[in-house]
Amino acid sequence: MPPALSSVVTTLDVVVTITYIVLIVGAGCWVGIRHRRKQAVQGEARDYFLAGGTLRWPMIGMALFATNISCVHLVSLAQAGFEEGLLQGNFEWMAAFTLVLLALIFAPFYIRSRIATLPDFLEKRYGRTCRDILTGFSLVSAVLIHIGFSLLTGAIVLSGLFGVNPWVSIIGIAVATALYVVVGGLMAVVFTETVETVVLLVGAVLITWFSFRLLGGGDGVWAGWGRLMEILQTPGEQKMMSMLRSSDDPSGMPWYAILLGYPVLGIWYWCADQTIVQRVLGAKDENHARVGPLFAALIKILPVFLFVLPGLMFYAIVKSGSFEDLRVLWAEGASVPGLEIATGGTWSTIETKEAYTLMIVRLLPSGLTGVMAAALIAALMSTVSGALNSISTLVSYDLWRRLRPETPDHQLVTIGRIAAVVAMLAAIALVPLLSRYGSIFRGLNEIIAHIAPPVTTVFLWGVLWKGASYRGALTTMLGGAAAGVLVFATNKIGGEAAPAFIRETNFMLMAFYLFVFCSLLLVTSSLLMPKKAGEDPEQLHLKSLAECFEFKGWGGIGNYKFLALLVIVVMAVLYYRFH
């Protein structure tokens, strides 16, 4: 980011941002400590890691949303909107369908079995070795995906806004976030995530509003929308408003790749990832555990309009010449646009990942830039704090307590706190490697596409098919993980020498192919090595799909069946409008 841009940020913006950090860290510590002093019924460890099973649906829904939406999403979805239009918004809207699966299929099993972690569920369904494998997998994915990528994008934004050294930004935010997580536990995490969701949405609304206002010449949102449609009427750009693309689209993301590949990524992320599902595990009862994810599914409608659309708006603003010192640049042979900025009388090329920072400093007046910076920090801290809490829980419950079952609760809490600090240091060390990706959001999902299939397979078929056995699941987790790593390494290291099938297959389709491979592996190995006596004693699988709806639930519009249907209908209408 050219140094001149950081000078746009005023002292007032800096004060607003620092004040927010101090208040949110202080509030998180206070709420966590206060809650733990009041709750002593279920033991200190369960209270620290799972908020004593007291979470209600609004907090669960907003916490799910806040943990998912990080700086990665704000920065990368705006970058994707600038480069490809609404296409990457599929990762937001498709999430609504997998949250319905969480509410209808997975959450009831999790709550009824009284588990503290998802590896705990896997042990009850299959066996201890499967639990150990998932624990290791969950720890690596939390450090790499939830914390590492978040810190990277946070550094990009904060160094661009305030001219701060990226490493100072990373370490400062890491220390602030770790402080209230270590002190307050899950209740502190969920409380701060609830607050951060509001701040995040306010900041995103500001960017969207000022984008429309500038593009519409100050005549309001509809004038801005009309101007956007006018600019995108040129040949080759009409597709920018389309969510579903054909097979010849330069993005390499056709509609069928999304339809087949996203569920593989989504079921792992929303239904089988400890960092996300831990909010559901802390639910007060089954009603809250079901309705919370459905509330989050409805909120997931917003990111396309608040995070992706502003990037597309910014593309139109730059292309229309509203900013004279910014212009769209098409490199020779490139399928997506870049950016050029005038500094010192000459034009310099910058990366499109910096588009969101440019939007903040160019669109917002003094003071509101600080609010937006606070929103970005909120997004970063919410994701990192959620990951740290899940890491603490996994290490304490799935590793330490298994090795030393007599460990008292207060020592488990201490072990969890140490694990959180170590995980943060590991994530910071990984940042230089992750920074090599040009598009952070695509890089993130590309990694997930290769590691999610075996976990999705054992969870999905474990719940849907009673015949899935321990030895079948073990074979699938080991074989599927090896296949994913092999394909990813071959593609990245082999380059042009890699087989054409691996090199040319879209990562979403590759996720589907790996899932099919893992499913065949699970079914075949389970039939060859069926269940032994004593396996799955609690029968943690559906007897029939009708079982998903046997729970009566609340009456009226708060009923989970009505809300699930509402989510599906709303998403179908949106996809019809933006297909």
XYZ file of C-alpha atoms in Angstrom:
579
model
C 0.000 0.000 0.000
C 1.515 3.371 -0.977
C 2.419 5.395 2.151
C 0.372 8.365 0.930
C -2.877 6.514 1.607
C -2.220 6.078 5.306
C -2.016 9.875 5.659
C -5.759 10.046 4.899
C -6.428 8.456 8.288
C -6.775 11.142 10.975
C -6.004 11.237 14.687
C -9.723 10.829 15.369
C -9.723 7.523 13.443
C -6.772 6.262 15.471
C -8.478 7.240 18.747
C -11.722 5.493 17.737
C -9.865 2.311 16.811
C -7.741 2.170 19.969
C -10.761 2.940 22.152
C -12.653 0.058 20.588
C -9.810 -2.413 21.195
C -9.474 -1.378 24.839
C -13.226 -1.582 25.474
C -13.768 -4.951 23.783
C -10.817 -6.596 25.541
C -11.863 -5.163 28.900
C -15.508 -6.168 28.407
C -14.533 -9.669 27.329
C -12.385 -10.221 30.407
C -15.058 -8.793 32.726
C -17.933 -10.849 31.296
C -15.922 -14.075 31.318
C -14.747 -13.652 34.922
C -18.211 -12.562 36.119
C -19.913 -15.517 34.454
C -17.493 -18.048 35.907
C -18.008 -16.666 39.407
C -21.775 -17.109 39.082
C -21.742 -20.590 37.525
C -20.476 -23.447 39.617
C -23.024 -26.166 38.917
C -21.313 -28.133 36.143
C -17.683 -27.689 37.102
C -15.068 -25.086 36.316
C -13.750 -26.728 33.137
C -17.126 -27.158 31.407
C -18.053 -23.642 32.439
C -14.821 -22.195 31.025
C -14.836 -24.129 27.746
C -18.590 -24.433 27.040
C -20.081 -21.522 29.023
C -21.755 -24.031 31.338
C -24.308 -24.944 28.656
C -26.127 -21.611 29.006
C -25.995 -20.137 25.494
C -29.281 -19.034 23.902
C -30.118 -18.949 20.196
C -29.403 -15.239 19.491
C -25.893 -15.489 20.923
C -25.280 -18.795 19.157
C -26.435 -17.411 15.807
C -24.442 -14.195 16.021
C -21.391 -16.012 17.370
C -21.506 -18.494 14.470
C -21.678 -15.583 12.053
C -18.929 -13.587 13.772
C -16.546 -16.551 14.053
C -17.003 -17.250 10.348
C -16.701 -13.650 9.143
C -13.143 -12.502 9.635
C -10.818 -10.030 7.977
C -10.331 -12.768 5.388
C -13.933 -12.348 4.308
C -14.061 -8.559 4.368
C -10.811 -8.138 2.471
C -11.063 -11.137 0.157
C -14.767 -10.920 -0.650
C -14.292 -7.272 -1.627
C -11.297 -8.351 -3.719
C -13.421 -11.093 -5.293
C -16.234 -8.631 -5.973
C -13.778 -6.305 -7.724
C -12.306 -9.126 -9.818
C -15.231 -11.481 -10.508
C -18.443 -9.809 -9.387
C -20.859 -11.732 -7.160
C -19.452 -15.179 -7.962
C -17.607 -15.780 -4.671
C -20.794 -14.888 -2.812
C -21.760 -18.538 -3.322
C -19.543 -19.388 -0.366
C -21.847 -17.239 1.786
C -25.258 -18.236 0.456
C -24.484 -21.939 0.130
C -23.524 -21.869 3.809
C -27.201 -21.328 4.656
C -28.064 -24.804 3.377
C -25.345 -26.497 5.432
C -26.481 -24.584 8.531
C -29.912 -26.137 7.949
C -28.200 -29.547 7.979
C -26.483 -28.615 11.245
C -29.816 -27.680 12.809
C -31.797 -30.664 11.542
C -29.303 -33.526 11.543
C -26.090 -32.923 13.485
C -26.942 -30.595 16.402
C -29.517 -32.968 17.974
C -26.961 -35.773 18.166
C -24.338 -33.458 19.616
C -26.628 -32.120 22.336
C -28.201 -35.461 23.288
C -24.843 -37.206 23.598
C -23.570 -34.474 25.988
C -20.216 -34.181 24.226
C -17.683 -31.436 24.918
C -15.847 -31.757 21.596
C -16.506 -33.208 18.150
C -13.651 -35.728 18.502
C -15.572 -36.918 21.575
C -18.587 -37.547 19.320
C -16.414 -39.394 16.811
C -15.109 -41.681 19.560
C -18.645 -42.516 20.664
C -19.705 -43.226 17.095
C -16.569 -45.043 15.917
C -13.612 -45.398 18.252
C -10.745 -43.720 20.084
C -8.226 -43.684 17.238
C -10.689 -41.756 15.050
C -11.011 -39.286 17.887
C -7.249 -38.789 18.065
C -6.956 -38.245 14.313
C -9.754 -35.661 14.299
C -8.219 -33.880 17.288
C -4.930 -33.457 15.453
C -6.720 -32.432 12.283
C -8.869 -29.890 14.143
C -5.869 -28.343 15.877
C -3.966 -27.918 12.607
C -6.965 -26.478 10.752
C -7.746 -24.034 13.582
C -4.190 -22.701 13.647
C -3.779 -22.608 9.870
C -7.217 -21.615 8.575
C -8.966 -19.732 11.353
C -6.014 -17.930 12.924
C -3.196 -17.798 10.357
C -5.199 -16.433 7.429
C -7.059 -14.005 9.719
C -3.832 -12.530 11.071
C -2.485 -12.179 7.534
C -5.447 -10.198 6.244
C -5.559 -8.134 9.418
C -1.960 -7.115 8.821
C -2.735 -6.124 5.219
C -5.585 -3.861 6.262
C -4.145 -2.289 9.395
C -0.730 -1.609 7.891
C -2.461 -0.045 4.892
C -4.748 2.140 7.006
C -2.360 3.309 9.689
C 1.034 2.729 8.119
C 1.937 0.348 10.945
C 4.491 -2.386 10.372
C 2.557 -5.596 9.507
C 4.269 -7.571 12.236
C 3.393 -4.953 14.833
C -0.245 -5.231 13.697
C -0.190 -9.029 13.892
C 1.423 -9.227 17.322
C -0.698 -6.418 18.779
C -4.004 -7.964 17.735
C -2.810 -11.437 18.732
C -1.951 -10.301 22.267
C -5.210 -8.364 22.689
C -7.353 -11.284 21.496
C -5.489 -13.943 23.458
C -5.859 -11.865 26.618
C -9.643 -12.022 26.922
C -9.829 -15.593 25.576
C -7.332 -16.857 28.142
C -9.007 -14.956 30.972
C -12.684 -15.341 30.130
C -13.220 -18.598 28.231
C -16.155 -19.310 25.901
C -18.554 -16.873 27.564
C -16.092 -14.039 26.924
C -15.674 -15.233 23.348
C -19.410 -15.435 22.637
C -20.147 -12.082 24.314
C -17.449 -10.267 22.355
C -18.506 -12.026 19.147
C -22.051 -10.778 19.658
C -20.817 -7.199 20.065
C -18.361 -7.590 17.197
C -21.146 -8.811 14.877
C -23.001 -5.548 15.415
C -19.842 -3.448 14.882
C -18.947 -5.480 11.820
C -22.358 -5.064 10.215
C -22.414 -1.320 10.974
C -19.019 -0.897 9.317
C -20.043 -2.954 6.291
C -23.281 -0.973 5.906
C -21.254 2.265 5.950
C -19.003 1.099 3.116
C -21.971 -0.120 1.079
C -23.932 3.108 1.635
C -21.072 5.413 0.660
C -20.320 3.236 -2.397
C -23.878 3.634 -3.653
C -23.865 7.324 -2.746
C -20.694 8.082 -4.711
C -21.669 6.011 -7.743
C -25.141 7.560 -7.776
C -23.792 11.099 -7.629
C -25.349 11.697 -4.219
C -28.883 10.837 -5.397
C -29.370 7.826 -3.173
C -29.106 4.045 -3.251
C -31.401 3.447 -6.228
C -29.499 5.966 -8.327
C -26.272 4.153 -7.435
C -27.812 0.795 -8.312
C -29.017 2.138 -11.634
C -25.589 3.548 -12.415
C -23.991 0.201 -11.529
C -26.331 -1.632 -13.911
C -25.518 0.905 -16.612
C -21.757 0.449 -16.224
C -22.071 -3.347 -16.253
C -24.076 -3.444 -19.474
C -20.930 -3.496 -21.615
C -20.155 -6.837 -23.335
C -18.401 -9.324 -21.092
C -19.338 -7.563 -17.845
C -23.010 -8.447 -17.524
C -22.009 -11.716 -15.857
C -20.520 -9.737 -12.942
C -23.996 -9.703 -11.341
C -24.450 -13.451 -11.809
C -23.865 -15.986 -9.028
C -23.957 -19.030 -11.315
C -21.579 -19.195 -14.283
C -21.200 -21.442 -17.305
C -18.366 -23.902 -17.891
C -16.484 -21.474 -20.151
C -16.322 -18.681 -17.559
C -12.719 -17.413 -17.038
C -13.104 -17.800 -13.268
C -13.015 -21.586 -13.665
C -15.916 -21.833 -11.207
C -18.950 -23.174 -13.124
C -22.278 -23.658 -11.368
C -21.951 -27.434 -11.168
C -18.562 -27.159 -9.415
C -20.230 -25.056 -6.710
C -23.243 -27.360 -6.467
C -21.088 -30.498 -6.110
C -18.085 -29.134 -4.271
C -19.438 -26.678 -1.721
C -21.359 -29.236 0.399
C -18.087 -31.109 0.944
C -16.404 -27.968 2.260
C -19.530 -26.688 4.008
C -20.420 -29.819 5.979
C -16.893 -29.988 7.368
C -16.758 -26.274 8.161
C -20.247 -25.756 9.602
C -21.108 -29.207 10.957
C -17.829 -30.927 11.867
C -15.316 -28.197 12.750
C -14.770 -27.675 16.471
C -14.105 -23.946 16.127
C -17.555 -23.363 14.624
C -19.679 -26.028 16.307
C -18.430 -25.258 19.819
C -21.052 -22.508 20.047
C -23.773 -25.117 19.478
C -22.223 -27.449 22.059
C -22.657 -24.683 24.646
C -26.404 -24.341 23.918
C -28.874 -24.272 26.797
C -31.007 -27.021 25.255
C -31.892 -28.659 21.946
C -34.258 -25.870 20.897
C -31.519 -23.263 21.196
C -29.041 -25.610 19.504
C -31.364 -25.950 16.493
C -32.635 -22.367 16.184
C -29.220 -20.726 16.680
C -27.748 -22.114 13.416
C -30.953 -21.243 11.525
C -30.691 -17.658 12.761
C -27.085 -17.641 11.524
C -28.297 -18.988 8.162
C -30.595 -15.995 7.750
C -27.783 -13.581 8.659
C -25.582 -15.245 6.012
C -27.757 -13.544 3.386
C -26.065 -10.238 4.232
C -22.392 -10.813 3.266
C -23.117 -10.854 -0.474
C -24.651 -7.382 -0.231
C -22.342 -5.991 2.450
C -18.966 -7.550 1.553
C -19.028 -8.761 -2.076
C -21.237 -6.104 -3.683
C -19.103 -3.180 -2.381
C -16.109 -4.662 -4.193
C -18.121 -4.720 -7.400
C -19.309 -1.180 -6.678
C -15.703 -0.082 -6.226
C -14.834 -1.616 -9.587
C -17.599 0.458 -11.168
C -16.490 3.592 -9.271
C -12.887 3.264 -10.459
C -13.925 2.372 -13.995
C -16.266 5.360 -14.195
C -13.401 7.697 -13.250
C -14.870 8.874 -9.944
C -11.365 8.564 -8.491
C -8.999 10.215 -10.938
C -5.887 8.720 -9.368
C -7.215 5.152 -9.554
C -7.903 3.074 -12.629
C -8.685 -0.504 -13.568
C -5.752 -2.333 -15.099
C -6.034 -5.417 -17.299
C -2.701 -7.197 -17.516
C -1.938 -9.002 -20.752
C -3.611 -12.404 -20.728
C -5.227 -11.803 -17.317
C -8.791 -13.002 -16.698
C -9.400 -10.579 -13.810
C -8.692 -6.848 -13.433
C -5.990 -5.234 -11.353
C -5.507 -1.745 -9.952
C -3.229 1.157 -10.696
C -2.771 4.171 -8.460
C -1.140 7.499 -9.211
C 1.598 8.410 -6.724
C 4.085 11.167 -7.304
C 2.863 11.749 -10.850
C 3.438 8.149 -11.992
C 1.155 5.138 -12.139
C 2.002 2.145 -9.947
C 0.384 -1.292 -9.997
C -1.000 -2.542 -6.677
C -2.649 -5.820 -5.697
C -6.422 -6.074 -5.685
C -6.302 -7.533 -2.164
C -5.729 -3.889 -1.105
C -9.031 -2.801 -2.688
C -10.915 -2.839 0.622
C -8.368 -0.598 2.298
C -8.635 1.803 -0.634
C -12.407 1.811 -0.250
C -12.149 2.705 3.430
C -9.749 5.620 3.006
C -11.403 6.964 -0.171
C -15.096 6.571 0.659
C -15.431 7.287 4.374
C -15.088 10.649 6.156
C -12.839 11.165 9.190
C -14.060 9.305 12.263
C -16.021 6.756 10.250
C -12.729 5.402 8.929
C -11.918 4.604 12.547
C -15.277 2.871 12.939
C -14.537 0.765 9.868
C -11.076 -0.070 11.165
C -12.756 -1.159 14.405
C -15.135 -3.335 12.376
C -12.201 -5.017 10.641
C -10.488 -5.606 13.954
C -13.792 -6.986 15.278
C -13.925 -9.466 12.410
C -10.346 -10.515 13.023
C -10.660 -10.867 16.789
C -13.944 -12.798 16.641
C -12.516 -15.506 14.390
C -9.202 -15.767 16.206
C -10.849 -15.836 19.644
C -13.224 -18.606 18.579
C -10.358 -20.693 17.235
C -8.276 -20.192 20.374
C -11.142 -21.304 22.597
C -11.713 -24.440 20.530
C -7.988 -25.243 20.643
C -8.035 -24.870 24.425
C -10.989 -27.252 24.649
C -9.472 -29.853 22.319
C -6.130 -29.927 24.106
C -7.693 -30.081 27.581
C -10.484 -32.572 26.930
C -9.210 -34.698 24.050
C -5.501 -34.878 24.855
C -4.679 -33.995 28.434
C -7.707 -35.456 30.227
C -7.417 -38.673 28.228
C -3.811 -39.129 29.263
C -4.443 -37.971 32.848
C -8.138 -38.498 33.643
C -7.654 -37.539 37.287
C -6.651 -33.975 36.379
C -8.810 -31.480 38.346
C -10.821 -28.826 36.544
C -8.661 -25.872 37.497
C -5.603 -27.569 35.990
C -7.519 -28.328 32.783
C -8.290 -24.627 32.475
C -4.611 -23.797 32.946
C -3.586 -26.338 30.300
C -6.150 -24.869 27.917
C -4.785 -21.376 28.442
C -1.241 -22.509 27.725
C -2.442 -24.283 24.566
C -4.086 -21.071 23.354
C -0.860 -19.117 23.731
C 1.196 -21.794 21.935
C -1.353 -21.967 19.097
C -1.205 -18.213 18.631
C 2.587 -18.284 18.362
C 2.411 -21.114 15.812
C -0.120 -19.198 13.694
C 2.064 -16.085 13.711
C 4.994 -18.171 12.474
C 2.880 -19.461 9.534
C 1.881 -16.013 8.257
C 4.852 -15.636 5.820
C 3.932 -18.907 4.087
C 0.248 -18.008 3.754
C 1.061 -14.572 2.309
C 2.171 -16.217 -0.948
C -1.436 -16.570 -2.120
C -2.567 -13.792 -4.476
C -6.251 -14.251 -3.609
C -6.453 -15.079 0.079
C -10.069 -16.264 -0.038
C -9.416 -18.616 -2.950
C -6.243 -19.872 -1.299
C -8.116 -20.549 1.932
C -10.851 -22.528 0.204
C -8.326 -24.374 -1.938
C -6.636 -25.712 1.192
C -9.998 -26.652 2.752
C -11.037 -28.461 -0.445
C -8.170 -30.923 -0.038
C -8.456 -31.577 3.706
C -12.232 -31.566 4.276
C -13.421 -34.643 2.284
C -12.439 -37.429 4.738
C -13.913 -35.592 7.735
C -17.116 -34.753 5.854
C -17.380 -38.395 4.798
C -17.064 -39.977 8.252
C -19.430 -37.469 9.882
C -22.087 -37.477 7.164
C -22.228 -41.227 6.557
C -21.706 -41.896 10.253
C -24.973 -40.119 10.991
C -26.896 -41.279 7.899
C -25.733 -44.919 7.655
C -25.688 -47.289 10.595
C -23.350 -49.658 8.764
C -20.352 -47.282 8.922
C -17.823 -49.088 11.114
C -14.839 -48.057 13.208
C -12.313 -49.750 10.937
C -14.052 -48.306 7.893
C -13.885 -44.785 9.346
C -10.246 -45.236 10.335
C -9.327 -46.402 6.831
C -11.207 -43.466 5.331
C -9.636 -40.814 7.549
C -6.113 -42.055 6.914
C -6.581 -42.871 3.225
C -8.588 -39.729 2.483
C -6.092 -37.468 4.245
C -3.211 -39.046 2.340
C -5.057 -38.635 -0.968
C -5.829 -34.978 -0.264
C -2.247 -34.150 0.701
C -0.901 -36.038 -2.321
C -3.185 -34.226 -4.786
C -2.473 -30.806 -3.248
C 1.300 -31.371 -3.153
C 1.353 -32.742 -6.706
C -0.505 -29.693 -7.971
C 1.615 -27.148 -6.102
C 5.037 -28.738 -6.437
C 4.635 -30.482 -9.786
C 3.472 -27.387 -11.662
C 3.245 -28.074 -15.399
C 4.683 -31.539 -14.824
C 1.656 -32.554 -12.729
C -0.942 -34.797 -14.415
C -3.425 -32.802 -16.501
C -6.395 -34.078 -14.468
C -4.953 -32.688 -11.242
C -3.603 -29.500 -12.803
C -6.764 -28.562 -14.696
C -9.500 -29.648 -12.273
C -11.187 -26.840 -10.360
C -10.545 -27.155 -6.613
C -14.290 -27.359 -5.895
C -14.680 -30.284 -8.265
C -11.556 -31.835 -6.769
C -13.211 -31.649 -3.351
C -16.193 -33.548 -4.752
C -13.988 -36.175 -6.406
C -12.087 -36.676 -3.150
C -15.388 -36.998 -1.293
C -16.570 -39.677 -3.737
C -13.263 -41.498 -3.262
C -13.592 -41.296 0.543
C -17.228 -42.437 0.423
C -16.318 -45.478 -1.670
C -13.471 -46.170 0.734
C -15.779 -45.955 3.763
C -18.524 -48.136 2.288
C -16.128 -50.764 0.942
C -14.003 -51.015 4.079
C -17.090 -51.025 6.335
C -18.586 -53.904 4.367
C -15.295 -55.814 4.440
C -14.648 -54.932 8.104
C -18.123 -54.484 9.640
C -18.992 -53.355 13.135
C -17.934 -55.494 16.041
C -19.962 -56.053 19.188
C -19.972 -52.910 21.325
C -19.369 -50.430 18.524
C -21.662 -47.377 18.479
C -23.415 -48.358 21.750
C -25.505 -45.169 21.807
C -26.542 -45.688 18.164
C -25.563 -42.191 17.085
C -27.119 -42.479 13.660
C -30.511 -41.734 12.156
C -33.005 -44.555 12.080
C -34.777 -42.650 9.279
C -34.806 -39.098 7.903
C -38.159 -38.570 9.625
C -36.283 -38.668 12.924
C -34.898 -35.206 12.094
C -38.387 -33.742 12.577
C -39.675 -35.787 15.523
C -38.558 -33.193 18.063
C -41.552 -30.916 18.700
C -39.670 -27.656 19.212
C -41.078 -24.270 20.092
C -44.424 -23.134 18.777
C -45.080 -20.393 16.217
C -42.468 -18.753 14.033
C -39.739 -19.803 16.448
C -40.215 -23.443 15.519
C -37.107 -24.924 13.910
C -39.138 -26.611 11.138
C -40.686 -23.316 10.056
C -37.336 -21.525 10.211
C -35.592 -24.248 8.183
C -38.271 -23.984 5.488
C -38.007 -20.185 5.553
C -34.240 -20.325 5.001
C -34.599 -22.691 2.027
C -37.348 -20.611 0.386
C -35.493 -17.311 0.857
C -32.265 -18.729 -0.572
C -34.125 -20.254 -3.552
C -35.661 -16.864 -4.361
C -32.285 -15.100 -4.082
C -30.592 -17.615 -6.351
C -33.395 -17.246 -8.879
C -32.917 -13.471 -8.857
C -29.116 -13.551 -9.191
C -28.605 -16.761 -11.161
